[in-house]
mmCIF file of C-alpha atoms in Angstrom:
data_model
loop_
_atom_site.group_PDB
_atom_site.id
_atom_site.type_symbol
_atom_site.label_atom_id
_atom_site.label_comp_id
_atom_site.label_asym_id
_atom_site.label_seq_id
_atom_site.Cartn_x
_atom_site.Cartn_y
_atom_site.Cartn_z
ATOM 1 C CA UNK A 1077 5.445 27.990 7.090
ATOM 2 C CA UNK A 1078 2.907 30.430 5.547
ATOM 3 C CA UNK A 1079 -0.489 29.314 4.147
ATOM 4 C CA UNK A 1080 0.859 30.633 0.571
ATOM 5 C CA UNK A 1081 3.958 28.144 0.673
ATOM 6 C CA UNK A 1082 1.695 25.149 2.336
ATOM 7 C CA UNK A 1083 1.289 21.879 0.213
ATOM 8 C CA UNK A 1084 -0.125 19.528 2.617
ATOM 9 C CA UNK A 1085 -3.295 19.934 0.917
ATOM 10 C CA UNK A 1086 -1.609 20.564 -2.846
ATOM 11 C CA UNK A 1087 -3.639 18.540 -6.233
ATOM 12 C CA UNK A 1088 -0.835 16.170 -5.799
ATOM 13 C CA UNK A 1089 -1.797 15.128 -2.408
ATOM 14 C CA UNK A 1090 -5.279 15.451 -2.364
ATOM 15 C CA UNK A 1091 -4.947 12.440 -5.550
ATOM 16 C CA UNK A 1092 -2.855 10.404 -3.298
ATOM 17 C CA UNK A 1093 -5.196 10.742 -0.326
ATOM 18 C CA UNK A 1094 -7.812 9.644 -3.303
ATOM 19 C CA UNK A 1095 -6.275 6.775 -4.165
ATOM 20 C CA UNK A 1096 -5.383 5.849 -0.787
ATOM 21 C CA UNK A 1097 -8.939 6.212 0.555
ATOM 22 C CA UNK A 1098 -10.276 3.802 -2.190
ATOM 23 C CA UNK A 1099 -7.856 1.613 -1.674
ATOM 24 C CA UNK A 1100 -8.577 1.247 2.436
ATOM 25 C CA UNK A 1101 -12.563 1.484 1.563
ATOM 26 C CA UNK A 1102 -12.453 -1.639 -0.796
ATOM 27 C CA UNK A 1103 -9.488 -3.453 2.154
ATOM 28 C CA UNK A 1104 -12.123 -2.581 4.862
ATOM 29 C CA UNK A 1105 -14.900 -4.331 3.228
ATOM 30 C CA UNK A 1106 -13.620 -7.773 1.708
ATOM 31 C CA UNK A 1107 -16.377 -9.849 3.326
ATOM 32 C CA UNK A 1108 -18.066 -10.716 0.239
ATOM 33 C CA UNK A 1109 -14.884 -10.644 -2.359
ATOM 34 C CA UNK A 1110 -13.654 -12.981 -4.100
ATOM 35 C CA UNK A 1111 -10.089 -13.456 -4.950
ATOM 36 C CA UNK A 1112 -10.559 -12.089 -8.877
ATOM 37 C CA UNK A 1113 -12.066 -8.718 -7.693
ATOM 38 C CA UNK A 1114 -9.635 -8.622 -4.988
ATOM 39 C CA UNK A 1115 -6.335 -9.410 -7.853
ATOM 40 C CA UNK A 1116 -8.144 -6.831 -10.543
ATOM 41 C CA UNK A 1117 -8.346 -4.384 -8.110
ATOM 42 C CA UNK A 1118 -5.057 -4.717 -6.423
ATOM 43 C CA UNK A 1119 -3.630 -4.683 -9.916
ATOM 44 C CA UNK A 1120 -4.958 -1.407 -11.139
ATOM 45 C CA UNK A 1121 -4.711 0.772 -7.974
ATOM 46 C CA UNK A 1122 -0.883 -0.348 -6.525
ATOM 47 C CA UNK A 1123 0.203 0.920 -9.790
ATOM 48 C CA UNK A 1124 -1.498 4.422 -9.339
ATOM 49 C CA UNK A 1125 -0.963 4.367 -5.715
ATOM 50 C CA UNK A 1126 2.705 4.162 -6.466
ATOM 51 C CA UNK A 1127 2.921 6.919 -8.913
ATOM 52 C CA UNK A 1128 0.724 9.826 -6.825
ATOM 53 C CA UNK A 1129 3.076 8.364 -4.005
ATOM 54 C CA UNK A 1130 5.997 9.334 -5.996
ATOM 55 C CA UNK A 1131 4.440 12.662 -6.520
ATOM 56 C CA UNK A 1132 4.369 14.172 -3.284
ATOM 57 C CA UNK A 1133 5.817 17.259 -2.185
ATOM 58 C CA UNK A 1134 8.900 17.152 -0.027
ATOM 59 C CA UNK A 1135 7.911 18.165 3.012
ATOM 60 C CA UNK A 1136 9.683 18.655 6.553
ATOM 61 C CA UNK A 1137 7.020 19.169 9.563
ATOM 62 C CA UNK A 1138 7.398 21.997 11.743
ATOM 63 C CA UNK A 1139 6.708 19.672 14.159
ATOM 64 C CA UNK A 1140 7.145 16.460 14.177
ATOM 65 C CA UNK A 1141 5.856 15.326 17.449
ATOM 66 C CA UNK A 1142 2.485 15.819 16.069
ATOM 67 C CA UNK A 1143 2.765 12.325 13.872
ATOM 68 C CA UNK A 1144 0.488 9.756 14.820
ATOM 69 C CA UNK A 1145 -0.536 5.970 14.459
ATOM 70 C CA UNK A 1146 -3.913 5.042 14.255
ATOM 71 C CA UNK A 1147 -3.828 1.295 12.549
ATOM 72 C CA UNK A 1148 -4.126 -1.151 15.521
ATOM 73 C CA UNK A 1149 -2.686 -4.743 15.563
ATOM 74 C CA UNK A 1150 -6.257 -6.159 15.502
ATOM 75 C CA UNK A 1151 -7.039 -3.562 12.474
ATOM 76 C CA UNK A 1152 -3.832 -4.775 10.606
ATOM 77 C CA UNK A 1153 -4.845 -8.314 11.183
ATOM 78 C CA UNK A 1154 -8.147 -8.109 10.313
ATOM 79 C CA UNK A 1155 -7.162 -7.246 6.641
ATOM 80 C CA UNK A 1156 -4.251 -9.978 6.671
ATOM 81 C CA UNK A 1157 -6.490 -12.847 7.665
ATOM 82 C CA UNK A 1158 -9.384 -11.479 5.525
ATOM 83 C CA UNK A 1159 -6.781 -11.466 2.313
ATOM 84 C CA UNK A 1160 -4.940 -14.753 3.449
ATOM 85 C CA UNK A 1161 -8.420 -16.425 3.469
ATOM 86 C CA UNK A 1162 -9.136 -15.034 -0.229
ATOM 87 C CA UNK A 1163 -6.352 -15.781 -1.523
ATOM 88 C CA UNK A 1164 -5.327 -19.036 -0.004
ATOM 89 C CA UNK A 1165 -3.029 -21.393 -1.489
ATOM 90 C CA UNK A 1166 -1.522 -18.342 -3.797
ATOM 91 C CA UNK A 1167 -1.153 -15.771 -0.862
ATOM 92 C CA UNK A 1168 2.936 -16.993 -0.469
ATOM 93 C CA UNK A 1169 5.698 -16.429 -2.828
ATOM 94 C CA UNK A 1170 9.572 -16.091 -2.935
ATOM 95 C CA UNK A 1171 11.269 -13.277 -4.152
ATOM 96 C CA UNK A 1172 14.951 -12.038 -4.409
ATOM 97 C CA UNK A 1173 14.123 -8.112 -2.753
ATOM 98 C CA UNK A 1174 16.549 -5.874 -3.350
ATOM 99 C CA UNK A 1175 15.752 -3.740 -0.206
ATOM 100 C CA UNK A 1176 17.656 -6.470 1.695
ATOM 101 C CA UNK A 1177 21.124 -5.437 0.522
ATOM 102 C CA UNK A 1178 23.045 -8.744 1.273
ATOM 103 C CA UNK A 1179 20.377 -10.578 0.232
ATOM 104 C CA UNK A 1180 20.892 -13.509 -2.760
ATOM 105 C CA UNK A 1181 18.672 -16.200 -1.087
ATOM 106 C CA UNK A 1182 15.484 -15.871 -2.403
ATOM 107 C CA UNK A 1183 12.570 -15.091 0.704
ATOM 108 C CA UNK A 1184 9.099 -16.149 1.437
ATOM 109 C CA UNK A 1185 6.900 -13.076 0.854
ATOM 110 C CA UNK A 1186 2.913 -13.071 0.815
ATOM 111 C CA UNK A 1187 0.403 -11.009 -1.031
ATOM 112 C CA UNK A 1188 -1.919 -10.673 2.695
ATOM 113 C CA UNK A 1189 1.159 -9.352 4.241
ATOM 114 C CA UNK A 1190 2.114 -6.578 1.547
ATOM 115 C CA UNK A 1191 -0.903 -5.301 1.222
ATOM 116 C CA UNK A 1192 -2.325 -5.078 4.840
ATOM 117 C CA UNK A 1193 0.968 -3.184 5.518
ATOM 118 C CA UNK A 1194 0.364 -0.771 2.563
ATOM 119 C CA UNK A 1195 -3.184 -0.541 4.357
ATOM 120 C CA UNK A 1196 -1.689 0.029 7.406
ATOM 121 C CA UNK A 1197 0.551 2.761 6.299
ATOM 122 C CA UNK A 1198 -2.139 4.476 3.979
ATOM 123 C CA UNK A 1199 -4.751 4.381 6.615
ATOM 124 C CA UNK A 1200 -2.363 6.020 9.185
ATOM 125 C CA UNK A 1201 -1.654 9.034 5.982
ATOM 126 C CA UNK A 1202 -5.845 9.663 5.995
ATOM 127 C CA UNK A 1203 -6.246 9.735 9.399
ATOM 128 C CA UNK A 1204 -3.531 12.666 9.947
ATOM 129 C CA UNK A 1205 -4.222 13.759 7.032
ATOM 130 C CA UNK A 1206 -8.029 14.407 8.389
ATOM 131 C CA UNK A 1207 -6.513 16.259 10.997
ATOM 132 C CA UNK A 1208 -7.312 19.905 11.209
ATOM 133 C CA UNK A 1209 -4.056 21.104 11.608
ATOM 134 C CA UNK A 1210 -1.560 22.538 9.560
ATOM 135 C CA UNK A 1211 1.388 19.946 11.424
ATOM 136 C CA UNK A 1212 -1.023 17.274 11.753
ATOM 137 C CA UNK A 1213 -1.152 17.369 7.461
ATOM 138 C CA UNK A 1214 2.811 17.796 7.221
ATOM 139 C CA UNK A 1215 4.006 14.762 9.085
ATOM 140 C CA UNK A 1216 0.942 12.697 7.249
ATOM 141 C CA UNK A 1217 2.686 13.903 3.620
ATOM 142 C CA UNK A 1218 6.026 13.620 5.120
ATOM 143 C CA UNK A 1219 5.502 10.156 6.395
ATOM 144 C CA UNK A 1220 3.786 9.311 3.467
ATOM 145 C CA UNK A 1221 6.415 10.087 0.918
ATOM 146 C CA UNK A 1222 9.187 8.933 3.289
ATOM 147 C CA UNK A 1223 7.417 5.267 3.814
ATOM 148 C CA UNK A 1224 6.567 5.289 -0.470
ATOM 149 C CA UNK A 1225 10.626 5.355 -0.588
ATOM 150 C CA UNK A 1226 11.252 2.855 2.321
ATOM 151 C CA UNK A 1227 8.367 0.228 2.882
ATOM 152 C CA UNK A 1228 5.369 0.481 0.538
ATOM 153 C CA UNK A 1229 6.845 1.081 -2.509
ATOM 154 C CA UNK A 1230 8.704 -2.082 -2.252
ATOM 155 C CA UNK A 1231 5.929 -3.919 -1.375
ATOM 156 C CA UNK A 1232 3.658 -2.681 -4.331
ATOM 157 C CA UNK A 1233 6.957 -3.530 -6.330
ATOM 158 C CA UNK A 1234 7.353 -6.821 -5.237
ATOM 159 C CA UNK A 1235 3.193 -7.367 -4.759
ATOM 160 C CA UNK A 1236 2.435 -6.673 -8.591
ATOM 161 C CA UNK A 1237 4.520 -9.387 -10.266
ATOM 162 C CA UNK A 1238 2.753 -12.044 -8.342
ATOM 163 C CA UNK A 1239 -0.536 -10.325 -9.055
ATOM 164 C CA UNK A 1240 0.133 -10.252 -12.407
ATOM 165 C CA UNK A 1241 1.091 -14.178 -12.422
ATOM 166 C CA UNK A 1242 -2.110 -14.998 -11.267
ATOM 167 C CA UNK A 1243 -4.131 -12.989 -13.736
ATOM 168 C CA UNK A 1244 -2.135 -13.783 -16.457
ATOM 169 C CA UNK A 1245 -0.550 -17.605 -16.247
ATOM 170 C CA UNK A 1246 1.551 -17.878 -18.717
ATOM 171 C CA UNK A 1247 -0.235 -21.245 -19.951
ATOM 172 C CA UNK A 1248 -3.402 -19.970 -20.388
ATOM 173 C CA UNK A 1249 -1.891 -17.090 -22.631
ATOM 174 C CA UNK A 1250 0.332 -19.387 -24.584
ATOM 175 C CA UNK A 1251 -2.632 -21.786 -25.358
ATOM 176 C CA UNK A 1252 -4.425 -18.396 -26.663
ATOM 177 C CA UNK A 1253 -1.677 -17.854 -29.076
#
């Protein structure tokens, strides 16, 4: 691949690298959140994360043994417990996901889980991305677009209508009206 035809580092995916950065900066300091900040953020940047991730260039790496992980276990937990703890008694949920294909029993899902695995997979995209190389920044696009069509996207999907429950009961509207 010549440097003309590269777009590892196109406008589209230097705005998902962006969003993605914000979104790990805010996940990587929730110390002193509190469970509003934490839902108005969350509902404004899954949205936008979403749409740059449905941006991005198709992309096949030259080589693909280059792709890394960087997110530990501890890392990944550290945002799950941090999020669970914010948003306690309104962290679990059931859904109906359509990514399960035999699926008709609603599930148990969880706001903490969703979003420390978006974390973990747009954490894993910057790092690459970072990456001074040419394959390094392919597989990090690549992997990113891939896991926007396979894992994160759902979760955002699923993730936003419970978000959006608990900003916006339905009670406290009505009683507006």
């Amino acid at each position: 691949m010549t440097q003309d035809k590269d777009t590892s580092l196109s406008k589209n995916v230097l705005e998902m690298a962006a969003v993605a950065n914000e979104f790990c900066l805010f996940l990587e300091d929730l110390d002193k959140k509190k469970k509003d900040e934490v839902l108005q953020f969350t509902q404004r940047i899954l949205p936008l994360m979403y749409l740059k991730g449905s941006l991005l260039p198709d992309m096949t790496p030259e080589y693909p043994e280059a792709n890394e992980k960087f997110v530990t276990e501890v890392q990944w937990e550290d945002v799950f417990n941090s999020l669970r703890e914010i948003m306690d008694k309104d962290d679990e949920y059931w859904i109906i996901d359509p990514q399960y294909i035999n699926e008709t029993e609603p599930i148990k899902a969880s706001i903490s889980e969703n979003i420390a695995d978006i974390y973990q997979d747009m954490k894993d995209f910057l790092m690459l991305l970072k990456k001074n190389t040419l394959a390094a920044q392919q597989n990090a696009v690549h992997d990113c677009k891939l896991l926007m069509q396979t894992h994160w996207g759902y979760r955002i999907g699923n993730t936003l209508t419970r978000i959006h429950h608990l900003l916006f009961d339905d009670e406290e509207i009505v009683e507006m009206m």
